[in-house]
Coordinates of C-alpha atoms in Angstrom, one line a residue:
X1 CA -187.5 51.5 -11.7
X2 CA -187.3 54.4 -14.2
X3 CA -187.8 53.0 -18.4
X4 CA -187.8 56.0 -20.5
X5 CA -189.2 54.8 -23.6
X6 CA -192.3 56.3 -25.1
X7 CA -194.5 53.9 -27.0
X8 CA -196.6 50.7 -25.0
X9 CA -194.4 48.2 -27.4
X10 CA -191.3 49.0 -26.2
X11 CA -192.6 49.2 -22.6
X12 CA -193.7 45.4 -23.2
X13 CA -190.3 44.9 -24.4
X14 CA -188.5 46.4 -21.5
X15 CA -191.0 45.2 -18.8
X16 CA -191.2 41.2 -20.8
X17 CA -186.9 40.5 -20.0
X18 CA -186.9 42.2 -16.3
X19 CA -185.9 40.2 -13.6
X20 CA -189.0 41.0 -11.5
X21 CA -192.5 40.5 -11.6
X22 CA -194.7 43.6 -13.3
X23 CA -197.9 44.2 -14.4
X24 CA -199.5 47.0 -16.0
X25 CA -203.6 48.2 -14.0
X26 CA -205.6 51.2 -14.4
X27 CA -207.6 52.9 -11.7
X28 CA -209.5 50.1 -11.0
X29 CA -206.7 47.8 -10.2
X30 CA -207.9 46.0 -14.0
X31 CA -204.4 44.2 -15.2
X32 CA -204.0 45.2 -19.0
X33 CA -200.3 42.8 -19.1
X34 CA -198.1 41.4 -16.9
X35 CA -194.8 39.7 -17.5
X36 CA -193.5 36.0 -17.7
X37 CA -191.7 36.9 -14.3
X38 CA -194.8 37.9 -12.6
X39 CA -196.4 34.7 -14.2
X40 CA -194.1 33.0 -12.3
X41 CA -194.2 34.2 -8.9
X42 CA -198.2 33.4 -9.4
X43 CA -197.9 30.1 -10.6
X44 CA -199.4 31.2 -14.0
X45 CA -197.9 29.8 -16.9
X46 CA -199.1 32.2 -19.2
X47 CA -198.7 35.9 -18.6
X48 CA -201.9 36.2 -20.8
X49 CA -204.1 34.6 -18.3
X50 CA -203.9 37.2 -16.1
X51 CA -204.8 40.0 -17.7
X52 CA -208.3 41.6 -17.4
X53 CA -207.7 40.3 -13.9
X54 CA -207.8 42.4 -10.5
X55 CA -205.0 42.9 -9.1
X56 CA -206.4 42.8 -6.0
X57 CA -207.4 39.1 -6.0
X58 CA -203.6 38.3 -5.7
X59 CA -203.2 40.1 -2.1
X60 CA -204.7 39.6 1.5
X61 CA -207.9 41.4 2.4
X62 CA -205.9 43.9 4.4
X63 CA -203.3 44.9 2.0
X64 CA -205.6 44.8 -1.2
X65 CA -207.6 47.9 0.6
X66 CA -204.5 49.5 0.7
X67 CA -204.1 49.3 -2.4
X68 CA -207.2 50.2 -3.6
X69 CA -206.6 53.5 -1.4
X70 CA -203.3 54.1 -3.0
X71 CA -204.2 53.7 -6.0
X72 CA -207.3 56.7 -5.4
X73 CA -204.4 59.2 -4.2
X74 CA -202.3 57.9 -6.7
X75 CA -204.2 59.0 -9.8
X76 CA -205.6 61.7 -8.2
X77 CA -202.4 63.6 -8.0
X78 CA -200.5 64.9 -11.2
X79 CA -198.6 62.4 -13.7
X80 CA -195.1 64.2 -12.7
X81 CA -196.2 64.3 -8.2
X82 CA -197.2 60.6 -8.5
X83 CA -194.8 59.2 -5.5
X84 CA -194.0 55.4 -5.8
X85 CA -195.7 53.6 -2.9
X86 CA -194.4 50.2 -2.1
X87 CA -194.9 47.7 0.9
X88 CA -193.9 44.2 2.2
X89 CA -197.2 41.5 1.5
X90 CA -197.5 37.5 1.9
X91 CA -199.3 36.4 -1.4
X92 CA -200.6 33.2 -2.3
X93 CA -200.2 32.0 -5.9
X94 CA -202.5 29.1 -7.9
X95 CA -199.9 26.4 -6.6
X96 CA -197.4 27.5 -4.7
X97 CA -196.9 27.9 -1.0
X98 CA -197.5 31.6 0.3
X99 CA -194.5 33.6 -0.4
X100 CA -193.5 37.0 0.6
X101 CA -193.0 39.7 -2.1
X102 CA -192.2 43.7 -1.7
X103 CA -194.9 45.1 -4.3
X104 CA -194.2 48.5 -5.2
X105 CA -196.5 51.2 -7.5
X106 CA -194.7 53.5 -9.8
X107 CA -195.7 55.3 -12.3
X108 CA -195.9 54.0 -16.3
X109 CA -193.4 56.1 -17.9
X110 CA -194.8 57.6 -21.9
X111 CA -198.2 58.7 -22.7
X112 CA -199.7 56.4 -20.4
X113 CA -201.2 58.1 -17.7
X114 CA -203.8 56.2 -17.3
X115 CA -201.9 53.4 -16.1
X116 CA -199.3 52.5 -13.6
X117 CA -196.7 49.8 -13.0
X118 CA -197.2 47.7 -9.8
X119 CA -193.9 45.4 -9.5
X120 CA -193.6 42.2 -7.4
X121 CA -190.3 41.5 -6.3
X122 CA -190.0 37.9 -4.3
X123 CA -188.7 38.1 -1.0
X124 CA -188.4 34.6 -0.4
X125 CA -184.6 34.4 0.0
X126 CA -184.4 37.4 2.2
X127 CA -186.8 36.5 4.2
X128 CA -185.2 32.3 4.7
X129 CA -181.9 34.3 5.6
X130 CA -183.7 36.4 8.1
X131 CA -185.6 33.5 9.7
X132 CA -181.9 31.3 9.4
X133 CA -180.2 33.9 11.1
X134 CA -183.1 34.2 13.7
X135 CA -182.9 30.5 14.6
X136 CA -178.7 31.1 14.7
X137 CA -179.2 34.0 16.9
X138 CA -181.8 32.5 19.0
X139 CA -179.7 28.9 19.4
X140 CA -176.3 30.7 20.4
X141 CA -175.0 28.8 23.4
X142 CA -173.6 32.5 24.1
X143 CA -175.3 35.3 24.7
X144 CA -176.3 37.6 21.7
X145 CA -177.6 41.5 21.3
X146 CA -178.0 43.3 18.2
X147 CA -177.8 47.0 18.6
X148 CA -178.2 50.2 16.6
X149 CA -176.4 53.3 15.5
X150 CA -177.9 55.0 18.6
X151 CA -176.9 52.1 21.0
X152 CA -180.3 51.0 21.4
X153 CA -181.0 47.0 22.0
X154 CA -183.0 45.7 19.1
X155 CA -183.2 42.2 19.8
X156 CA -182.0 39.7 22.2
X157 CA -181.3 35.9 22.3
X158 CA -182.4 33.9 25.5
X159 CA -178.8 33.2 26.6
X160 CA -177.8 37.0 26.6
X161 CA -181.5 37.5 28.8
X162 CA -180.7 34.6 31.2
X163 CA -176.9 35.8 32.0
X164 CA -178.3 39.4 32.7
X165 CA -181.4 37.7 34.8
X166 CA -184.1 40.2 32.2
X167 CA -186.5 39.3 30.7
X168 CA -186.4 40.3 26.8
X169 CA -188.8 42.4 26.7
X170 CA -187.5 44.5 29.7
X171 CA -184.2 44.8 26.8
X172 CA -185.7 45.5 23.6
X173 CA -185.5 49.5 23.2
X174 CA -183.4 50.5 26.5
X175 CA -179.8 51.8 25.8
X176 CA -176.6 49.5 25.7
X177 CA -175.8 51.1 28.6
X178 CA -177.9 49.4 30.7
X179 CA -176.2 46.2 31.0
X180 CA -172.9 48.5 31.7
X181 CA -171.4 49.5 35.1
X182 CA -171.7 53.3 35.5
X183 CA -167.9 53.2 35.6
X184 CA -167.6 52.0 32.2
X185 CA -170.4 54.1 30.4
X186 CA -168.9 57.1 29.3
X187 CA -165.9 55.4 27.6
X188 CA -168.1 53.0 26.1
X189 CA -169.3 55.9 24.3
X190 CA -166.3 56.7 23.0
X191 CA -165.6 52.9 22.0
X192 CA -168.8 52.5 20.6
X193 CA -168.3 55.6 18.2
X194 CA -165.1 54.8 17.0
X195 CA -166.0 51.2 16.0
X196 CA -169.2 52.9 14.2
X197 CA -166.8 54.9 12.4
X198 CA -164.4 52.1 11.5
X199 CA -166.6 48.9 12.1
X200 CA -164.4 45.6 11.8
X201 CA -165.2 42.3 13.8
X202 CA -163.1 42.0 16.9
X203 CA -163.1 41.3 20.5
X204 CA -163.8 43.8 22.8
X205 CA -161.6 45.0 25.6
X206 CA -158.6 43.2 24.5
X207 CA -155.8 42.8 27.6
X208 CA -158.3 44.0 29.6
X209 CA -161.0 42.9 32.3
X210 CA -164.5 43.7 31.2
X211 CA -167.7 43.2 33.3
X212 CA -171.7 43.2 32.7
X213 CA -174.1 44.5 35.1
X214 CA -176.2 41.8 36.2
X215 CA -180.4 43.5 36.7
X216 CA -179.2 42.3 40.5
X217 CA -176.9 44.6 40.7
X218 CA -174.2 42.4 40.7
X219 CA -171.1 42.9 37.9
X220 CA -170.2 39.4 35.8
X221 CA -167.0 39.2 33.9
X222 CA -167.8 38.8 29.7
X223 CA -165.8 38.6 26.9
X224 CA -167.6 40.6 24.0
X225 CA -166.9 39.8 20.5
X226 CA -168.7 43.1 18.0
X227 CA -169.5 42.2 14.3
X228 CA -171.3 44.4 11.9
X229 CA -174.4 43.4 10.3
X230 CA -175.7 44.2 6.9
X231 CA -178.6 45.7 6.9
X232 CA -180.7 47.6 4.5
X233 CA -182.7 50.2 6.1
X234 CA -179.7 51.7 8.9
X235 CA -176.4 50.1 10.1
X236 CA -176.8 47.6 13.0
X237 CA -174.4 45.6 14.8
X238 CA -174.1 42.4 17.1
X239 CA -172.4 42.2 20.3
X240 CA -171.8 37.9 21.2
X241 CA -171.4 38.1 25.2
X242 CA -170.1 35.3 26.7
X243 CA -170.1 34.9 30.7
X244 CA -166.8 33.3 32.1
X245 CA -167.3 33.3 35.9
X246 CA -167.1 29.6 35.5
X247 CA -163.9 30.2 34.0
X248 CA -162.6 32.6 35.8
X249 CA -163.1 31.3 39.2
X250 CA -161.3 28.1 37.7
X251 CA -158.4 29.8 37.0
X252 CA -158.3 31.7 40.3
X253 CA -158.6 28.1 42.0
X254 CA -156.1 26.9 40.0
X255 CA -153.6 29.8 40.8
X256 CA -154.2 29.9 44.8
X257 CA -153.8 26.0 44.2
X258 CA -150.7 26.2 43.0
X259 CA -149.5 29.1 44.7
X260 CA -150.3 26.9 48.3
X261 CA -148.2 24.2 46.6
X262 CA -145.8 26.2 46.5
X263 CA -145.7 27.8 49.8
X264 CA -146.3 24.3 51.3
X265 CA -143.6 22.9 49.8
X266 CA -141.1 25.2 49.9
X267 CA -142.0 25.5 54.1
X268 CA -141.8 21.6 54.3
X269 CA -138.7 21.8 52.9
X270 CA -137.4 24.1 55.6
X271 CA -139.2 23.1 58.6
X272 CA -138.2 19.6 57.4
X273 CA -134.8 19.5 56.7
X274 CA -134.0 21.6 60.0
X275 CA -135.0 17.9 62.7
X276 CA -133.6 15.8 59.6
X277 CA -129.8 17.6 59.6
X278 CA -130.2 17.5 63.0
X279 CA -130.9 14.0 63.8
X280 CA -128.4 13.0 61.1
X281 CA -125.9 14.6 63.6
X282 CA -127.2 13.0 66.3
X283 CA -126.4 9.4 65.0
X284 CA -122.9 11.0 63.5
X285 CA -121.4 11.8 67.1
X286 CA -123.6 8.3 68.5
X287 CA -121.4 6.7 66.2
X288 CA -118.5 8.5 67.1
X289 CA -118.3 8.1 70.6
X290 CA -118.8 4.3 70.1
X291 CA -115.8 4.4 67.6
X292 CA -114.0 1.9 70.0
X293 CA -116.8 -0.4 71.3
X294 CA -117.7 -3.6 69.4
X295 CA -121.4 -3.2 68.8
X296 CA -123.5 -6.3 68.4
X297 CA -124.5 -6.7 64.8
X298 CA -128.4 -6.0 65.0
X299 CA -127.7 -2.4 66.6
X300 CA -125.1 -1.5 64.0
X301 CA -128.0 -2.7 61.3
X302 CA -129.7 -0.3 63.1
X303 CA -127.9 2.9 62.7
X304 CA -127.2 2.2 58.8
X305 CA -131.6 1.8 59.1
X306 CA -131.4 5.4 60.4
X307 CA -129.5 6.9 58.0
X308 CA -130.8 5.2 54.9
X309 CA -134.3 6.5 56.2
X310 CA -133.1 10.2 56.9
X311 CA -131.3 10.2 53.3
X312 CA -135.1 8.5 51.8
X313 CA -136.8 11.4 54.1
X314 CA -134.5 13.9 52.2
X315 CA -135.4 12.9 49.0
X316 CA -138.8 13.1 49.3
X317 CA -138.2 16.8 50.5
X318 CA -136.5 17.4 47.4
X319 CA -138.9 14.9 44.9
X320 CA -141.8 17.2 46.5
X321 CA -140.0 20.4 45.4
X322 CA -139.5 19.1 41.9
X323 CA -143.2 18.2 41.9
X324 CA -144.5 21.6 42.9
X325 CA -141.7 23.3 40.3
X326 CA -143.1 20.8 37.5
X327 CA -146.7 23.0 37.4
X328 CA -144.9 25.5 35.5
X329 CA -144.4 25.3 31.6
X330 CA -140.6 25.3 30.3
X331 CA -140.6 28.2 27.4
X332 CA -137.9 27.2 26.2
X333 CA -138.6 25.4 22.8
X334 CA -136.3 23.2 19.9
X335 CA -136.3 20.8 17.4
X336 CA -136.5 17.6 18.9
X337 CA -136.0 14.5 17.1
X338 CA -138.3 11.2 18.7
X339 CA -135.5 9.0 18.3
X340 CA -132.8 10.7 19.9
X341 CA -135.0 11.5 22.4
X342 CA -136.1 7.9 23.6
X343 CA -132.3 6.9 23.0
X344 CA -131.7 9.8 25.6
X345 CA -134.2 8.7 27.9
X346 CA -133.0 5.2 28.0
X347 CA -129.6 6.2 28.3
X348 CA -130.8 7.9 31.6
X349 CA -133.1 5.1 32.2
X350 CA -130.4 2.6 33.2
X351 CA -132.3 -0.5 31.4
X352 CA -130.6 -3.7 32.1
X353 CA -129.0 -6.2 29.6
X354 CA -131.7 -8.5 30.6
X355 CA -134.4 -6.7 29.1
X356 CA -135.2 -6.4 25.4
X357 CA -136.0 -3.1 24.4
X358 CA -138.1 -2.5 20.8
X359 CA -138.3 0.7 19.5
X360 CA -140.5 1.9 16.9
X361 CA -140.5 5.7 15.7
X362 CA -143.5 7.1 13.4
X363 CA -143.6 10.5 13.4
X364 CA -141.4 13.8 12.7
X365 CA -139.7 16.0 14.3
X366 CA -141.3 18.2 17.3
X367 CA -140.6 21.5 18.4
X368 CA -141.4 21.2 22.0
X369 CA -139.0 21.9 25.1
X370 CA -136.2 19.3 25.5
X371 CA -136.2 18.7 29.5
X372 CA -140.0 17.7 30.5
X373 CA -140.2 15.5 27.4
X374 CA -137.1 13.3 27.9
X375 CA -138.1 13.2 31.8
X376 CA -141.1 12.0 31.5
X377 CA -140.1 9.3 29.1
X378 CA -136.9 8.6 31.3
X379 CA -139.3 8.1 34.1
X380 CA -141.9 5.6 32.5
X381 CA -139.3 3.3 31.0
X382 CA -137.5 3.4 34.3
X383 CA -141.3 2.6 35.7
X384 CA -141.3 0.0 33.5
X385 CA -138.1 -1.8 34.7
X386 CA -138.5 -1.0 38.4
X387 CA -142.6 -2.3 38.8
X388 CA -141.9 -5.1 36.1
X389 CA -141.7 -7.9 38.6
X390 CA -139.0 -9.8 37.0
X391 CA -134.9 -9.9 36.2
X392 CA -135.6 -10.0 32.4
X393 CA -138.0 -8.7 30.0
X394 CA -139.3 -6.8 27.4
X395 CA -140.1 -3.1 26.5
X396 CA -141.7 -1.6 23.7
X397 CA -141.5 2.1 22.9
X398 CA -143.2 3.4 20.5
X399 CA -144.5 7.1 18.4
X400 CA -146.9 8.1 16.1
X401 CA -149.0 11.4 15.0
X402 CA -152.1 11.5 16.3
X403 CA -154.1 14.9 15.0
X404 CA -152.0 17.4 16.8
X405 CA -150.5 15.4 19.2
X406 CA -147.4 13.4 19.4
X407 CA -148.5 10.0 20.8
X408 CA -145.5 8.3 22.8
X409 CA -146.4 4.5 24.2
X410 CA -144.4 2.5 26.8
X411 CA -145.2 -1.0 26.9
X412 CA -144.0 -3.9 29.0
X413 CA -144.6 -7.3 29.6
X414 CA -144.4 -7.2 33.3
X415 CA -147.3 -7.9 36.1
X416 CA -149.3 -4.6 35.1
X417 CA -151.4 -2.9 37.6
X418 CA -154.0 -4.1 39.8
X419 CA -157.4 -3.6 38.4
X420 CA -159.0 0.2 39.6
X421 CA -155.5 1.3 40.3
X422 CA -155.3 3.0 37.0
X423 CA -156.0 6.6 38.3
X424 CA -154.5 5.9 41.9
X425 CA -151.0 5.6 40.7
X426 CA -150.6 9.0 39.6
X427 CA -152.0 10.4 43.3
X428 CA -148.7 11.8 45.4
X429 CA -146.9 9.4 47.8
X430 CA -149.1 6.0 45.8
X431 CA -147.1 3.7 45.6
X432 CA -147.8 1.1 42.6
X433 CA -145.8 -1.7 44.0
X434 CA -145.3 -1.7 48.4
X435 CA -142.0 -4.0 47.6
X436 CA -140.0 -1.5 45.5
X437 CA -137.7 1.5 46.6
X438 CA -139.5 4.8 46.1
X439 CA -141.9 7.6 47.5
X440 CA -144.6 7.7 45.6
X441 CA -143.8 11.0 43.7
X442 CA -142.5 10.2 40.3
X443 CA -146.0 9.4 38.3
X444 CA -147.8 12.2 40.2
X445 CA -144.3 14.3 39.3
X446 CA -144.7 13.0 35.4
X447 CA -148.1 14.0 35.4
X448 CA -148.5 17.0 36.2
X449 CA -145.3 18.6 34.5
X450 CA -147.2 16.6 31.1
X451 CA -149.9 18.2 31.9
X452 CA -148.7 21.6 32.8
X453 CA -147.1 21.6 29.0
X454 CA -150.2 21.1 27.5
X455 CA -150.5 17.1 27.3
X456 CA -151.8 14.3 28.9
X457 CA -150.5 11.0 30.2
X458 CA -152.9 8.0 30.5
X459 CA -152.2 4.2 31.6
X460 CA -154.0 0.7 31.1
X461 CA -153.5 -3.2 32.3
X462 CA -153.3 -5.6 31.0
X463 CA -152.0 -3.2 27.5
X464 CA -150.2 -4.7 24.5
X465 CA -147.4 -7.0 25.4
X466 CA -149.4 -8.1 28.7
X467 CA -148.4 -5.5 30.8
X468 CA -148.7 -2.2 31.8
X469 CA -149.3 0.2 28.6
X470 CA -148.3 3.9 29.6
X471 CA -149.2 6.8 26.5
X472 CA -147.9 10.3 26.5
X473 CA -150.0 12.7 24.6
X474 CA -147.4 15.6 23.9
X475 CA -148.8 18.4 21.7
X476 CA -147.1 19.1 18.2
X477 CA -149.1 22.0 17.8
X478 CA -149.7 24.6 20.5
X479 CA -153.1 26.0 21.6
X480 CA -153.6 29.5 21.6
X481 CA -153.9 30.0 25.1
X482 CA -150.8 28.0 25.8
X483 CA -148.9 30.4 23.0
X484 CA -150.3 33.8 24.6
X485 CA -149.2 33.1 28.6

């Protein structure tokens, strides 16, 4: 700090309003004033009471020899050469906890050459920010670097060490490079530079596969996410590293899963319907060729038997083909009224007279695509009717808004499900009730075409109205990853 004024009154003035602690010492380190902000950070309440003080008695052992060095060279050199000096102490005042404080010696501007100016300036809230962003850094559940303008590692959080297998130590001062394949190196460079030039926070490799070198050896797929930091001394910047083998082996499971569903099924349906045709045929001529003989009535039950089971066997070929087609995600999206819809889907339904449908609608419109939605709702209410056990009863269907999800409920009053059968139903070919026409297909079907939009269909017996309560989660608002496929 520079205060061009030349008389020790106006030097009082200037020194008595700054923001920072200062206090006036000759050779000897003998303070002659000192300001209410220095006061202050010493837990003085009078600036008076300090002076004729040393200055020394306010710093550790360590640092006041420093000072009492700097203070030799200091007035030994020319009023005009006289460098400031300053460095970084922990001081302890008369009742305040130890606090860190950046004092810094200067010279005292005038005809005081004799003096000098040592100013105090708290660190306290630099250094809480530092140690908050330490425990931050150090607590990431992700991995964490924080480099410099030469790409060397400064500091490392345990996650980062753990998913690279070093040990910290083994990081702190080696190149970025080091946790690259060679492959990438050189154009990481170039990457590296550029964002140094223009530094904003983004991800890292954007639309394309990036990998870490592992100190095995071994390369593990990371997402990077670079950020600035401010910092006084040079430029440094943080790297957040997240390992997502987990993830990506998921979704490689989850494609060759599907993708085998899809071969299986479209293979069944070939290999299937070949013996099935043909065996339809078989009974066809049979049945022909006994056009003119009176068959007793148990055989003729017989052959309708055959063909109602060839025509079931056939649509389960075809339910299985829906089933494996209902993994994928319709794109094609409207506005979609809840109360039209369920009218819809109980049009489709085929409800009898006999039951008593309620309908309750909370909610507004969706934007959502038409075709999976009114299926799966055609599907439960038709549940509803064909497990319900009786000729008559009653249905409730209901919607309301539920964070970002629309929340559609089918309720009946019917015999339910049998206790530990709630997650069993919606496993292919289960059948929920043995008695009633059906493969097994259309909960597992319902499922997994909610699901594959996004949503999530649950069940529970006994539910409201004594029954079985079915609840459709359907998303109003679309994830990002559901948005960027």
């Amino acid at each position: 700090m520079t205060i061009a004024l030349q008389d020790q009154a106006d030097v009082h003035i200037a020194l008595g309003h700054a923001p920072i602690g200062a206090m006036i010492i000759d050779q000897a380190g003998v303070i002659s004033w000192a300001n209410p902000a220095l006061a202050a950070i010493l837990g003085e309440s009078d600036p008076a009471a300090l002076r004729l003080t040393l200055a020394f008695a306010w710093l550790p052992e360590d640092d006041a020899e420093i000072l009492r060095q700097m203070l030799e060279v200091f007035f030994a050199a020319p009023l005009e050469a006289r460098p400031p000096w300053s460095r970084a102490v922990a001081i302890q005042g008369l009742e305040s906890n130890p606090q860190t404080v950046e004092v810094t010696l200067a010279p005292c501007p005038g005809d005081f050459g004799a003096r000098a100016i040592l100013y105090f300036q708290s660190l306290t809230r630099q250094v809480i920010a530092e140690k908050r962003f330490s425990q931050i850094f150090e607590n990431l559940p992700l991995g964490a670097l924080v480099v410099d303008t030469r790409q060397r590692i400064v500091q490392v959080n345990s996650a980062l060490s753990a998913e690279f297998g070093y040990p910290r130590e083994e990081l702190v001062g080696q190149p970025l490079e080091t946790l690259l394949p060679a492959r990438y190196r050189e154009l990481h460079r170039e990457h590296v530079e550029g964002y140094v030039a223009a530094p904003a926070s983004r991800m890292m490799g954007s639309g394309r596969d990036l990998t870490g070198l592992h100190r095995s050896g071994q390369e593990i797929p990371v997402e990077i996410a670079l950020t600035k930091l401010e910092n006084g001394a040079q430029p440094m910047f943080m790297a957040i590293v997240s390992d997502i083998s987990s993830r990506k082996r998921a979704e490689t499971a989850l494609q060759q899963t599907n993708s085998q569903l899809e071969e299986f099924t479209y293979v069944a349906s070939h290999d299937l319907r070949s013996p099935l045709r043909g065996i339809a045929d078989l009974v066809t001529w049979i049945r022909e060729d006994l056009s003119g003989v009176a068959l007793p009535e148990d055989v003729q039950h017989n052959f309708d038997r055959i063909s109602l089971r060839i025509a079931r066997a056939e649509q389960m070929i075809d339910d299985l083909l829906d089933y494996a087609r209902a993994g994928v995600r319709d794109r094609h999206m409207e506005t979609i009224s809840p109360a039209e819809l369920v009218d819809e889907a109980l049009g489709l339904a085929l409800v009898p007279d006999s039951f008593m449908v309620e309908i309750d609608m909370n909610g507004s419109d969706i934007t959502a695509p038409r075709a999976p939605l009114a299926t799966s709702l055609r599907n439960l209410i038709g549940n509803a009717v064909k497990h319900h056990g009786g000729r008559s009863g009653r249905i409730r269907i209901a919607m309301r808004e539920e964070g970002r999800f629309s929340v559609f409920t089918i309720d009946d009053d019917g015999k339910g499900i049998t206790p530990g059968n709630e997650e069993r139903i919606f496993k292919l070919f289960h059948r929920a009730s043995p008695g009633t026409s059906g493969d097994g297909v259309g909960l597992a079907f319902t499922r997994r075409m909610i699901n594959a939009h996004g949503g999530m269909v649950t069940v529970c017996s006994p539910g409201a109205l004594g029954g079985a309560t079915f609840e459709i989660h359907w998303p109003r608002i679309l994830l990002k990853e559901y948005e960027d496929e």
